[in-house]
Every structure is written in C-alpha cells, then in structure tokens.
Short mmCIF file of C-alpha atoms and ligand atoms in Angstrom, two decimals:
data_model
loop_
_atom_site.label_atom_id
_atom_site.label_comp_id
_atom_site.label_asym_id
_atom_site.label_seq_id
_atom_site.Cartn_x
_atom_site.Cartn_y
_atom_site.Cartn_z
CA MET A 20 0.43 46.41 -102.98
CA ILE A 21 0.31 48.05 -99.58
CA ASN A 22 2.27 45.91 -97.19
CA HIS A 23 -0.04 45.70 -94.20
CA LYS A 24 2.66 44.11 -92.09
CA ASN A 25 4.50 47.41 -92.31
CA PRO A 26 2.24 50.05 -90.79
CA LYS A 27 4.74 52.75 -91.62
CA ILE A 28 4.32 52.65 -95.36
CA ARG A 29 4.65 56.23 -96.59
CA THR A 30 2.15 57.48 -99.12
CA HIS A 31 1.96 60.60 -101.22
CA LEU A 32 -1.64 61.42 -102.14
CA VAL A 33 -2.60 62.86 -105.50
CA ILE A 34 -6.05 64.40 -105.20
CA VAL A 35 -7.46 65.03 -108.64
CA ASN A 36 -10.44 67.30 -109.20
CA GLY A 37 -11.84 67.35 -112.68
CA PRO A 38 -15.08 67.22 -114.68
CA ASN A 39 -17.71 65.05 -112.98
CA SER A 40 -15.23 64.20 -110.29
CA PRO A 41 -17.33 62.09 -107.92
CA PHE A 42 -15.31 63.10 -104.89
CA ALA A 43 -14.99 66.83 -105.41
CA ASN A 44 -14.77 68.55 -102.04
CA ASP A 45 -14.50 65.27 -100.24
CA ASN A 46 -10.83 64.99 -99.65
CA GLU A 47 -11.45 64.20 -95.99
CA GLU A 48 -13.02 60.87 -96.84
CA PHE A 49 -10.18 59.95 -99.17
CA ILE A 50 -7.61 60.85 -96.52
CA SER A 51 -9.54 58.73 -93.94
CA LEU A 52 -9.45 55.82 -96.35
CA VAL A 53 -5.69 56.09 -96.72
CA LEU A 54 -5.18 56.39 -92.95
CA SER A 55 -7.44 53.34 -92.48
CA THR A 56 -4.73 51.22 -94.12
CA GLY A 57 -2.37 52.10 -91.29
CA SER A 58 -0.01 53.97 -93.59
CA VAL A 59 1.32 57.47 -93.04
CA ILE A 60 0.86 60.41 -95.39
CA SER A 61 4.13 62.06 -96.39
CA GLY A 62 2.59 64.64 -98.67
CA ILE A 63 -0.45 65.65 -100.71
CA THR A 64 -0.66 67.18 -104.17
CA TYR A 65 -3.93 68.72 -105.34
CA ILE A 66 -4.44 68.74 -109.09
CA ASN A 67 -7.25 70.44 -110.96
CA VAL A 68 -7.81 69.32 -114.52
CA ARG A 69 -10.19 70.56 -117.19
CA THR A 70 -10.07 67.34 -119.20
CA TYR A 71 -8.76 63.92 -118.36
CA ASN A 72 -5.84 62.54 -120.33
CA ARG A 73 -6.57 59.10 -121.78
CA ASN A 74 -3.05 57.78 -121.25
CA THR A 75 -2.08 59.36 -117.94
CA LEU A 76 -5.30 60.89 -116.48
CA ILE A 77 -3.47 64.18 -115.84
CA GLY A 78 -1.67 66.10 -118.59
CA LYS A 79 2.07 66.38 -119.19
CA GLY A 80 2.43 69.77 -117.48
CA LYS A 81 0.75 68.50 -114.31
CA ILE A 82 2.90 65.37 -114.36
CA ASP A 83 6.03 67.51 -114.57
CA ASP A 84 4.85 69.61 -111.61
CA LEU A 85 4.13 66.44 -109.65
CA LYS A 86 7.56 65.05 -110.51
CA ILE A 87 9.25 68.14 -109.07
CA LYS A 88 7.06 68.10 -105.99
CA ILE A 89 7.80 64.47 -105.12
CA SER A 90 11.47 64.49 -106.09
CA GLU A 91 12.56 65.78 -102.67
CA GLU A 92 10.19 63.65 -100.68
CA GLU A 93 10.66 60.17 -99.24
CA PHE A 94 7.67 57.94 -99.81
CA ASP A 95 6.82 54.41 -100.97
CA LEU A 96 3.60 54.76 -102.88
CA LEU A 97 1.54 57.29 -104.84
CA VAL A 98 -2.20 57.03 -104.20
CA PHE A 99 -4.56 58.66 -106.70
CA SER A 100 -7.98 59.76 -105.47
CA HIS A 101 -9.38 59.11 -108.94
CA ASP A 102 -9.84 55.66 -110.43
CA LEU A 103 -7.25 54.78 -113.06
CA ILE A 104 -7.60 52.36 -115.92
CA ALA A 105 -4.83 49.78 -116.19
CA SER A 106 -2.87 51.57 -118.90
CA GLN A 107 -2.98 54.91 -117.06
CA GLU A 108 -1.64 53.24 -113.95
CA ARG A 109 1.16 51.60 -115.91
CA ASN A 110 2.10 54.79 -117.75
CA LEU A 111 2.14 56.85 -114.58
CA GLU A 112 4.37 54.29 -112.85
CA LYS A 113 6.76 54.37 -115.78
CA ILE A 114 6.96 58.16 -115.96
CA LEU A 115 7.01 58.82 -112.21
CA LYS A 116 9.21 55.82 -111.44
CA CYS A 117 7.27 54.70 -108.38
CA PRO A 118 4.32 52.40 -107.56
CA VAL A 119 0.90 53.95 -108.20
CA ILE A 120 -2.48 52.75 -106.93
CA ASP A 121 -5.98 54.21 -107.26
CA ARG A 122 -8.99 54.52 -104.96
CA THR A 123 -10.53 51.18 -105.96
CA ARG A 124 -7.28 49.39 -105.21
CA LEU A 125 -7.07 51.23 -101.90
CA ILE A 126 -10.55 50.03 -100.88
CA LEU A 127 -9.75 46.48 -102.02
CA ASP A 128 -6.62 46.54 -99.85
CA ILE A 129 -8.57 47.78 -96.84
CA PHE A 130 -11.12 45.02 -97.32
CA ALA A 131 -8.29 42.47 -97.62
CA LYS A 132 -6.87 43.71 -94.35
CA ARG A 133 -10.20 43.51 -92.52
CA ALA A 134 -11.46 40.14 -93.80
CA LYS A 135 -11.47 37.63 -90.96
CA SER A 136 -13.83 34.78 -91.86
CA SER A 137 -12.99 32.33 -94.62
CA SER A 138 -15.95 33.49 -96.72
CA GLY A 139 -14.97 37.14 -96.22
CA LYS A 140 -11.43 36.36 -97.34
CA LEU A 141 -12.68 34.50 -100.40
CA GLN A 142 -15.03 37.33 -101.34
CA VAL A 143 -12.22 39.86 -101.10
CA GLU A 144 -9.84 37.67 -103.06
CA LEU A 145 -12.43 37.28 -105.79
CA ALA A 146 -12.79 41.05 -106.01
CA GLN A 147 -9.02 41.48 -106.08
CA LEU A 148 -8.56 38.88 -108.81
CA ASN A 149 -11.28 40.41 -110.94
CA HIS A 150 -9.63 43.79 -110.51
CA LEU A 151 -6.21 42.37 -111.30
CA SER A 152 -7.43 40.55 -114.38
CA THR A 153 -7.36 43.88 -116.19
CA ARG A 154 -3.85 44.57 -114.91
CA LEU A 155 -1.94 41.49 -115.87
CA VAL A 156 1.58 42.80 -115.77
CA ARG A 157 1.92 43.13 -112.04
CA GLY A 158 3.41 41.10 -109.19
CA TRP A 159 1.79 37.72 -108.82
CA THR A 160 2.82 36.74 -105.35
CA HIS A 161 -0.51 35.17 -104.41
CA LEU A 162 -0.61 33.04 -107.57
CA GLU A 163 3.01 32.05 -107.12
CA ARG A 164 2.08 30.83 -103.68
CA GLN A 165 -0.71 28.76 -105.17
CA LYS A 166 1.60 27.03 -107.61
CA GLY A 167 4.83 27.20 -105.66
CA GLY A 168 6.19 29.74 -108.13
CA ILE A 169 6.97 27.10 -110.75
CA GLY A 170 6.81 28.36 -114.31
CA LEU A 171 6.01 31.88 -113.26
CA ARG A 172 9.41 33.43 -113.44
CA GLY A 173 10.52 35.82 -116.15
CA PRO A 174 8.48 38.35 -118.04
CA GLY A 175 6.98 38.07 -121.48
CA GLU A 176 3.89 36.86 -123.26
CA LYS A 177 4.27 33.31 -122.08
CA GLN A 178 4.06 34.35 -118.47
CA LEU A 179 1.05 36.50 -119.19
CA GLU A 180 -0.74 33.54 -120.72
CA THR A 181 0.11 31.34 -117.75
CA ASP A 182 -1.01 34.08 -115.39
CA ARG A 183 -4.25 34.50 -117.23
CA ARG A 184 -4.94 30.78 -117.16
CA LEU A 185 -4.05 30.47 -113.48
CA LEU A 186 -6.17 33.50 -112.71
CA GLY A 187 -9.13 31.90 -114.46
CA VAL A 188 -8.62 28.63 -112.55
CA ARG A 189 -8.39 30.44 -109.23
CA ILE A 190 -11.48 32.59 -109.90
CA LYS A 191 -13.46 29.49 -110.82
CA SER A 192 -12.36 27.65 -107.70
CA ILE A 193 -13.23 30.60 -105.42
CA LYS A 194 -16.62 30.99 -107.05
CA SER A 195 -17.45 27.34 -106.49
CA ARG A 196 -16.35 27.51 -102.84
CA LEU A 197 -18.43 30.64 -102.34
CA LYS A 198 -21.41 28.92 -103.90
CA LYS A 199 -21.17 26.13 -101.32
CA ILE A 200 -20.94 28.71 -98.52
CA GLU A 201 -23.96 30.50 -99.96
CA VAL A 202 -26.01 27.26 -99.88
CA GLN A 203 -25.15 26.85 -96.19
CA ARG A 204 -25.92 30.51 -95.50
CA SER A 205 -29.26 30.24 -97.16
CA VAL A 206 -30.13 27.23 -94.95
CA ASN A 207 -29.08 29.25 -91.87
CA ARG A 208 -31.05 32.24 -93.11
CA LYS A 209 -34.20 30.18 -93.57
CA SER A 210 -33.94 28.72 -90.10
CA ARG A 211 -33.35 32.21 -88.64
CA MET A 212 -36.35 33.56 -90.50
CA LYS A 213 -38.49 30.74 -89.17
CA SER A 214 -37.48 31.35 -85.60
CA ALA A 215 -37.74 35.15 -85.48
CA LYS A 216 -38.06 38.34 -87.49
CA THR A 217 -34.82 39.86 -88.63
CA VAL A 218 -33.68 43.48 -88.43
CA ALA A 219 -30.64 44.45 -90.52
CA LEU A 220 -28.37 47.41 -89.85
CA VAL A 221 -27.10 49.19 -92.95
CA GLY A 222 -25.32 52.46 -93.46
CA TYR A 223 -22.35 54.33 -94.73
CA THR A 224 -19.04 53.19 -93.33
CA ASN A 225 -18.26 54.72 -89.91
CA ALA A 226 -21.91 55.77 -89.35
CA GLY A 227 -22.04 53.85 -86.06
CA LYS A 228 -23.75 50.58 -87.01
CA SER A 229 -21.56 48.35 -84.85
CA THR A 230 -21.77 50.75 -81.92
CA LEU A 231 -25.58 50.67 -82.16
CA PHE A 232 -25.47 46.88 -82.58
CA ASN A 233 -23.32 46.56 -79.45
CA THR A 234 -25.47 48.89 -77.35
CA LEU A 235 -28.76 47.32 -78.41
CA THR A 236 -27.71 43.67 -78.18
CA SER A 237 -25.18 44.06 -75.36
CA SER A 238 -22.42 42.64 -77.54
CA GLU A 239 -18.82 43.59 -77.97
CA THR A 240 -18.36 43.65 -81.72
CA TYR A 241 -15.40 45.56 -83.06
CA ALA A 242 -16.38 49.20 -83.53
CA ALA A 243 -13.71 51.73 -84.37
CA ASP A 244 -13.11 55.09 -85.90
CA GLN A 245 -11.85 53.61 -89.12
CA MET A 246 -13.50 52.78 -92.39
CA PHE A 247 -14.82 49.29 -93.04
CA ALA A 248 -14.19 48.14 -89.48
CA THR A 249 -16.84 45.45 -90.02
CA LEU A 250 -16.78 43.03 -92.93
CA ASP A 251 -18.42 39.77 -91.91
CA PRO A 252 -22.11 39.75 -91.10
CA LEU A 253 -22.97 39.12 -87.45
CA PHE A 254 -26.26 38.10 -85.88
CA ARG A 255 -27.46 38.59 -82.30
CA PRO A 256 -30.84 38.44 -80.55
CA LEU A 257 -32.41 41.78 -79.66
CA LYS A 258 -35.07 41.93 -76.95
CA LEU A 259 -37.94 44.26 -77.82
CA SER A 260 -40.05 43.44 -74.78
CA SER A 261 -40.17 40.75 -72.13
CA LYS A 262 -41.60 38.30 -74.64
CA ASP A 263 -40.64 39.61 -78.08
CA GLU A 264 -37.23 38.98 -79.54
CA VAL A 265 -35.88 39.63 -83.03
CA ILE A 266 -32.56 38.86 -84.66
CA MET A 267 -30.40 41.83 -85.47
CA SER A 268 -27.58 41.77 -88.03
CA ASP A 269 -24.57 44.01 -88.47
CA THR A 270 -22.79 44.01 -91.77
CA VAL A 271 -20.30 45.68 -94.07
CA GLY A 272 -20.58 49.44 -94.49
CA PHE A 273 -21.12 51.21 -97.78
CA ILE A 274 -19.16 53.95 -99.46
CA ARG A 275 -19.77 56.26 -102.37
CA GLU A 276 -18.80 54.65 -105.69
CA LEU A 277 -18.24 51.30 -104.02
CA PRO A 278 -16.04 49.43 -106.50
CA GLU A 279 -18.21 47.21 -108.68
CA THR A 280 -15.86 44.24 -108.15
CA LEU A 281 -16.63 44.46 -104.43
CA VAL A 282 -20.38 44.78 -104.90
CA GLN A 283 -20.27 41.66 -107.07
CA ALA A 284 -18.06 39.74 -104.64
CA PHE A 285 -20.17 40.74 -101.62
CA LEU A 286 -23.46 40.22 -103.39
CA SER A 287 -24.46 37.22 -101.28
CA THR A 288 -23.64 39.09 -98.06
CA LEU A 289 -25.55 42.13 -99.27
CA GLU A 290 -28.45 40.09 -100.57
CA GLU A 291 -29.11 38.90 -97.02
CA LEU A 292 -30.58 42.37 -96.60
CA CYS A 293 -33.38 41.55 -99.02
CA SER A 294 -34.71 38.86 -96.72
CA ALA A 295 -34.72 41.11 -93.64
CA ASP A 296 -38.11 42.13 -92.25
CA LEU A 297 -36.85 45.59 -91.43
CA ILE A 298 -33.79 47.66 -92.26
CA LEU A 299 -32.31 50.23 -89.88
CA HIS A 300 -30.45 52.75 -92.02
CA VAL A 301 -27.89 54.30 -89.67
CA LEU A 302 -26.92 57.86 -90.59
CA ASP A 303 -24.11 59.92 -89.10
CA VAL A 304 -25.79 63.30 -88.66
CA SER A 305 -22.49 64.94 -87.77
CA ASN A 306 -21.09 64.17 -91.23
CA ARG A 307 -21.41 67.10 -93.59
CA ASN A 308 -21.97 64.72 -96.51
CA LEU A 309 -24.97 63.19 -94.78
CA TYR A 310 -27.35 63.48 -97.73
CA GLU A 311 -24.88 62.24 -100.35
CA ASN A 312 -23.95 59.30 -98.11
CA LYS A 313 -27.61 58.47 -97.50
CA HIS A 314 -28.22 58.55 -101.21
CA SER A 315 -25.32 56.23 -102.03
CA VAL A 316 -26.53 53.66 -99.49
CA GLU A 317 -30.02 53.83 -100.97
CA LYS A 318 -28.50 53.34 -104.43
CA VAL A 319 -26.84 50.07 -103.40
CA LEU A 320 -30.04 48.91 -101.67
CA LYS A 321 -31.84 49.44 -104.93
CA GLN A 322 -29.12 47.67 -106.89
CA ILE A 323 -29.50 44.55 -104.74
CA ASN A 324 -33.31 44.77 -104.76
CA ALA A 325 -33.59 45.47 -101.04
CA HIS A 326 -35.36 48.79 -101.52
CA ASN A 327 -38.76 47.21 -100.88
CA VAL A 328 -37.89 46.21 -97.33
CA PRO A 329 -39.36 48.71 -94.81
CA VAL A 330 -36.73 51.13 -93.45
CA ILE A 331 -36.26 53.19 -90.29
CA ASN A 332 -33.80 56.06 -90.70
CA VAL A 333 -31.70 56.19 -87.55
CA CYS A 334 -30.08 59.61 -87.14
CA ASN A 335 -27.04 58.70 -85.06
CA LYS A 336 -24.40 60.77 -83.22
CA ILE A 337 -26.82 63.51 -82.17
CA ASP A 338 -24.55 64.04 -79.14
CA LEU A 339 -22.12 65.70 -81.55
CA ILE A 340 -24.65 68.30 -82.65
CA ARG A 341 -24.57 71.27 -80.29
CA ASN A 342 -27.30 73.29 -81.90
CA GLN A 343 -30.48 71.24 -82.25
CA SER A 344 -31.58 73.25 -85.28
CA GLU A 345 -28.49 71.96 -87.02
CA ILE A 346 -29.87 68.41 -87.10
CA PHE A 347 -30.64 67.67 -90.69
CA SER A 348 -34.21 66.93 -91.48
CA ILE A 349 -34.58 63.28 -92.32
CA LYS A 350 -38.11 62.11 -92.92
CA ASP A 351 -39.43 59.94 -90.07
CA GLY A 352 -35.94 59.72 -88.63
CA VAL A 353 -35.39 58.60 -85.04
CA GLN A 354 -32.67 60.64 -83.36
CA VAL A 355 -30.25 58.62 -81.28
CA SER A 356 -26.77 58.49 -79.89
CA ALA A 357 -25.58 54.90 -80.04
CA GLN A 358 -22.69 55.91 -77.84
CA ASN A 359 -24.56 57.34 -74.88
CA GLY A 360 -27.90 55.59 -75.33
CA LEU A 361 -29.96 58.68 -76.14
CA GLY A 362 -33.21 57.95 -78.03
CA LEU A 363 -32.77 54.17 -77.99
CA ASP A 364 -36.07 53.53 -76.17
CA GLU A 365 -37.89 55.42 -78.87
CA LEU A 366 -36.05 53.39 -81.50
CA ILE A 367 -37.03 50.08 -79.84
CA THR A 368 -40.67 51.22 -79.75
CA LYS A 369 -40.54 52.13 -83.42
CA ILE A 370 -38.98 48.77 -84.32
CA SER A 371 -41.72 46.96 -82.35
CA ASN A 372 -44.45 48.97 -84.05
CA MET A 373 -43.06 48.30 -87.49
CA LEU A 374 -42.68 44.58 -86.85
CA GLU A 375 -45.85 44.03 -84.88
CA PRO A 376 -48.10 42.06 -87.10
CA LYS A 377 -50.92 44.59 -87.35
CA ARG A 378 -53.29 42.56 -89.45
CA THR A 379 -55.51 44.07 -92.06
CA LEU A 380 -58.50 42.43 -93.65
CA LYS A 381 -57.79 42.37 -97.36
CA ARG A 382 -59.58 41.02 -100.39
CA ILE A 383 -56.80 40.07 -102.81
CA LYS A 384 -57.42 39.50 -106.48
CA LEU A 385 -55.31 37.01 -108.47
CA GLU A 386 -55.24 35.48 -111.92
CA LEU A 387 -56.16 31.80 -112.04
CA GLY A 388 -52.58 30.81 -112.96
CA GLN A 389 -50.96 32.48 -109.93
CA SER A 390 -50.84 29.30 -107.90
CA ARG A 391 -47.50 30.08 -106.23
CA VAL A 392 -48.69 33.36 -104.74
CA ARG A 393 -51.98 31.71 -103.79
CA SER A 394 -50.15 29.13 -101.69
CA GLU A 395 -47.96 31.89 -100.21
CA ILE A 396 -51.11 33.76 -99.14
CA TYR A 397 -52.25 30.61 -97.35
CA GLN A 398 -48.88 30.39 -95.61
CA LEU A 399 -48.62 34.02 -94.57
CA SER A 400 -52.18 34.97 -93.71
CA ASN A 401 -55.36 33.79 -92.18
CA VAL A 402 -57.64 33.04 -95.14
CA ILE A 403 -61.32 33.62 -94.46
CA GLU A 404 -62.85 33.04 -97.85
CA GLU A 405 -61.84 32.19 -101.41
CA LYS A 406 -63.96 32.39 -104.51
CA VAL A 407 -63.74 32.70 -108.30
CA ASN A 408 -65.49 35.87 -109.51
CA ASN A 409 -67.45 36.50 -112.73
CA ASP A 410 -64.23 37.59 -114.54
CA ASN A 411 -62.70 34.21 -113.79
CA GLU A 412 -60.32 35.68 -111.22
CA ILE A 413 -59.56 34.36 -107.76
CA GLU A 414 -60.61 36.57 -104.84
CA ILE A 415 -59.17 35.72 -101.45
CA LEU A 416 -60.43 37.42 -98.31
CA CYS A 417 -57.75 37.18 -95.65
CA GLU A 418 -56.18 38.80 -92.59
CA ILE A 419 -52.62 39.71 -93.36
CA ASP A 420 -49.94 41.93 -91.79
CA ASP A 421 -48.37 44.76 -93.79
CA ILE A 422 -44.88 43.27 -93.98
CA SER A 423 -46.16 39.96 -95.35
CA TYR A 424 -48.37 41.78 -97.82
CA GLU A 425 -45.43 43.89 -99.04
CA ARG A 426 -43.40 40.73 -99.45
CA LEU A 427 -46.14 39.12 -101.59
CA LYS A 428 -46.48 42.26 -103.66
CA LYS A 429 -42.75 42.41 -104.29
CA ASN A 430 -42.66 39.11 -106.16
CA GLU A 431 -46.06 38.95 -107.85
CA LYS A 432 -48.60 41.21 -109.41
CA ILE A 433 -51.53 41.21 -107.02
CA GLU A 434 -54.23 43.71 -106.21
CA ALA A 435 -56.00 44.42 -102.94
CA ILE A 436 -59.54 45.46 -103.77
CA GLN A 437 -60.71 45.94 -100.21
CA SER A 438 -58.81 46.68 -97.04
CA LYS A 439 -59.69 47.43 -93.42
CA ILE A 440 -58.06 47.01 -90.02
CA ALA A 441 -58.76 43.58 -88.58
CA ASN A 442 -60.41 43.49 -85.17
CA HIS A 443 -57.70 41.50 -83.48
N1 GTP B 21 -19.98 60.78 -80.74
C1 GTP B 21 -20.48 59.63 -81.17
N2 GTP B 21 -19.69 58.76 -81.78
C2 GTP B 21 -20.22 57.59 -82.20
C3 GTP B 21 -21.60 57.28 -82.02
N3 GTP B 21 -21.84 56.07 -82.56
C4 GTP B 21 -20.65 55.64 -83.05
N4 GTP B 21 -19.68 56.53 -82.84
C5 GTP B 21 -18.25 56.44 -83.22
O1 GTP B 21 -18.15 56.36 -84.64
C6 GTP B 21 -17.07 55.50 -85.03
C7 GTP B 21 -17.56 54.42 -85.97
O2 GTP B 21 -18.41 53.56 -85.28
P1 GTP B 21 -18.72 52.07 -85.77
O3 GTP B 21 -19.83 51.58 -84.89
O4 GTP B 21 -17.49 51.25 -85.87
O5 GTP B 21 -19.27 52.38 -87.23
P2 GTP B 21 -19.75 51.34 -88.36
O6 GTP B 21 -20.92 51.98 -89.03
O7 GTP B 21 -19.96 50.00 -87.76
O8 GTP B 21 -18.49 51.38 -89.32
P3 GTP B 21 -17.95 50.25 -90.37
O9 GTP B 21 -18.05 48.91 -89.72
O10 GTP B 21 -16.58 50.72 -90.58
O11 GTP B 21 -18.81 50.39 -91.59
C8 GTP B 21 -16.49 54.94 -83.71
O12 GTP B 21 -15.36 55.71 -83.36
C9 GTP B 21 -17.62 55.15 -82.71
O13 GTP B 21 -17.14 55.30 -81.39
C10 GTP B 21 -22.44 58.26 -81.35
O14 GTP B 21 -23.63 58.11 -81.13
N5 GTP B 21 -21.80 59.42 -80.96
MG1 MG B 22 -19.06 48.23 -88.19
#
C-alpha cells in the first residue's frame, strides 16, 4: 500500500505495451496518475510483449532484464501500468522481491487519499475491500484495526478464513451504511429537483470541471492540476438571468478503464447524473487524447443509463490552443476557457435555451394499461384533452416541454402522433 503520509515514496514504473493494451501510447496519463499520489519516480522500464504470460504477465526473459535494471536502483514500490490478476501480482513480488501494485490499485489508492466525506470514504473502502477480496494474502491493517488485531496474527489457512469472514462482515456493514446515506441523498435530490432544474458537470479527470464550477457559481472548490482532485459531489446555485436560477453539481472525474470496483462503489454518486435536467460534458481540448477521453466518459454515462439526459459539450482550455484551426471539431460544442472566462456568456445562453421550457403541443398515444405514465403526463404537462380512440388507445393532447417529454419517453413506450410549437 502506498503510504500517503510519506510523500517521498519512491516508485519504479513498469510500462507494459502488448496486444490490445488499452493504454498504448498513453504513458503520460499513467505517469500523471503516479505523481498524483505524491510519490516520486525513481525509474521507468518500458516493456513490449507479444503475448501476456498467465503467471507473471511478462515472460521470463523480460523479468530477468527488469531484475538487472532495478538491482542498482533505490525504490520502494514497483507500479505496473497494466492490470494484474492476484496470482500475477503475487508471483512478481516473489520473483522480484519487492512490493508490486497495478493501475487499478493505484487509482484506488488515489481515491482513498482524496475521499473527504464519510460517504466518499465508505465508497472507496468498499471498492478497496472488493478489490482485496481477490487478494487475500496481503496485509490486513484496516481489518486488524476493526478487531483490535485479535486472532489475526500468523499466516496460514485459518487466518485466511478469518480474514474472509471479517471481510464479508465489513463489506455488508458498509453496504448497509451506504444504503442509508443513499436514502437521505434521494430525499435531498427530490427536494432539489422540486426547487430548481439541475445541471451536472461531467468529464474526464483534470478536464477543468471544478474550475468551470468555481467560475460559474463564484465558489472556491478545490481545483488542481492533479487527477481525481474532486471526489464528493457538490451543489451550488447558478444564476442564468436576473430571475432564473438552476442548481449546478460538480462530481468525480472519469478515466479510461475506470476500475469496475470503483464504478460499482460510486454508482449512487454517478446515478445522480441520471436525474439531472442537463449535463455539461467538459472536454480538455488541449489534451491529445481528447476523442478517446470523450468516448470513455460517454461509455460510463451509458453504463449508468444517463445517456438520455441532454448534453452540452463544453470545449474547455481554448486559451491553450494557439492556432484556432487546431481546435478539434466537436459537434455543437461551446468553446470556453474556464480559467479566463472566455465563452462563458455563450455557455450560459446555451444552458438557458436548453432548459427553457419551450412547450410543444403534442398528441400522445398510450395503451389503456399505462396508468403510471398517464399520471406523469398530468404532472409534467398542461393537458388540453384526453380521449379513447377507436383502437381502444388513450390519446392525450397536451403542452409539454422537450426535457419532460424525453424523460417520459425514457421510462415508457409512448408515441407522439402530432406535434407543433405551442403559442406561449
Ligand atoms: N489553461 C487552462 N487551464 C485550465 C482551464 N480550466 C482548468 N484548467 C486547469 O486544469 C487543471 C484541472 O482543473 P480542475 O478544475 O481541477 O479539473 P477537474 O475536471 O475538476 O478535475 P478532477 O476533479 O480531478 O476530475 C487545473 O490545473 C486548472 O487550473 C482553462 O480554461 N485553461
Ligand atoms: Mg474537480
């Protein structure tokens, strides 16, 4: 485990490029991740492999080369850019005689370092425990703390069984505490949604979400040139005009191949995005992996079912682009610089336009049994007429705004058979 109290932990990075390597040519991001832990890099070894070894990821020859390379160097930890299964990690530690961690573990450690709120800490611990449950022969300091270390000394099967049982107990207890927090969050969310529309910031880590959040809402949230600076969701009012106000949220950033344990643990935080009225997808246009990063954010949005929420692509950091023709073409993107305020007026106008309830007159067709969606239509729109047609279907003529209509359509099969702009 990286000791975060000691910022001078020395790491040697092993960057592995092989078939289907998800991070080929993206060593910069991996190096940023390592530096984000506050550790120093003593050395880097690049390894190209044609096939992965089941027991040690890299073959014997490459291991021997690595051994020679690191024999002269002083470092505390080897960090692999590639994910390792538990047995590979164990075997490598045995052969290389030093602690080994992989990218997933690195990200988990960064999250653990950043978590501030009690729910954030619980979510990270859940992810860590789930990750550790496949690696049950490691140090158990956190569990020892839970149980005062009694009965946990000495290796062997018996300890493993106790560890496994304790792990299960701890996971269960965290899940139940998180469930209670989620109930409270959902109450808060509902009351927020009642009082105002919500706009959620999403984006790849370090894209500039918190900087934009701070500039737009005049806040002073922590924004920094490090990965996963923000973990806990934050909400602040954002004035669109003298009378219109929405609630803006800033949340955890995404990364390519976000470890599944973290997606699961942060599901409730991420699912908040589904209930937003609008998503601002913040993109760092100065990052040469812009398109890949955009795609991986969109992938997570899809995974959590938030891909139906309307999105504005915010092309941030345009101040870093010297040649305008270099700005990547992002469909309907608004170009801004969160840092110096460029383009923010245009962004506010676009947000207002997207949220303004432009009502359309729609005739919506439903089956007789769709009573839930029928009552939702009554809640969300101004119903002008309702009748049962010759095919025994319900037809409701109503004035409804696009966002509400999209929301209805997301949950139920409905059909608009007539549509025109309402007069008011
Ligand atoms: N040049 C320039 N830098 C920016 C701009 N917006 C943000 N940054 C810088 O980019 C870095 C990351 O900004 P954050 O706002 O913390 O990014 P984030 O998306 O909230 O990152 P995480 O919370 O880590 O996911 C900081 O060093 C900012 O100062 C911009 O418009 N121009
Ligand atoms: Mg942030």
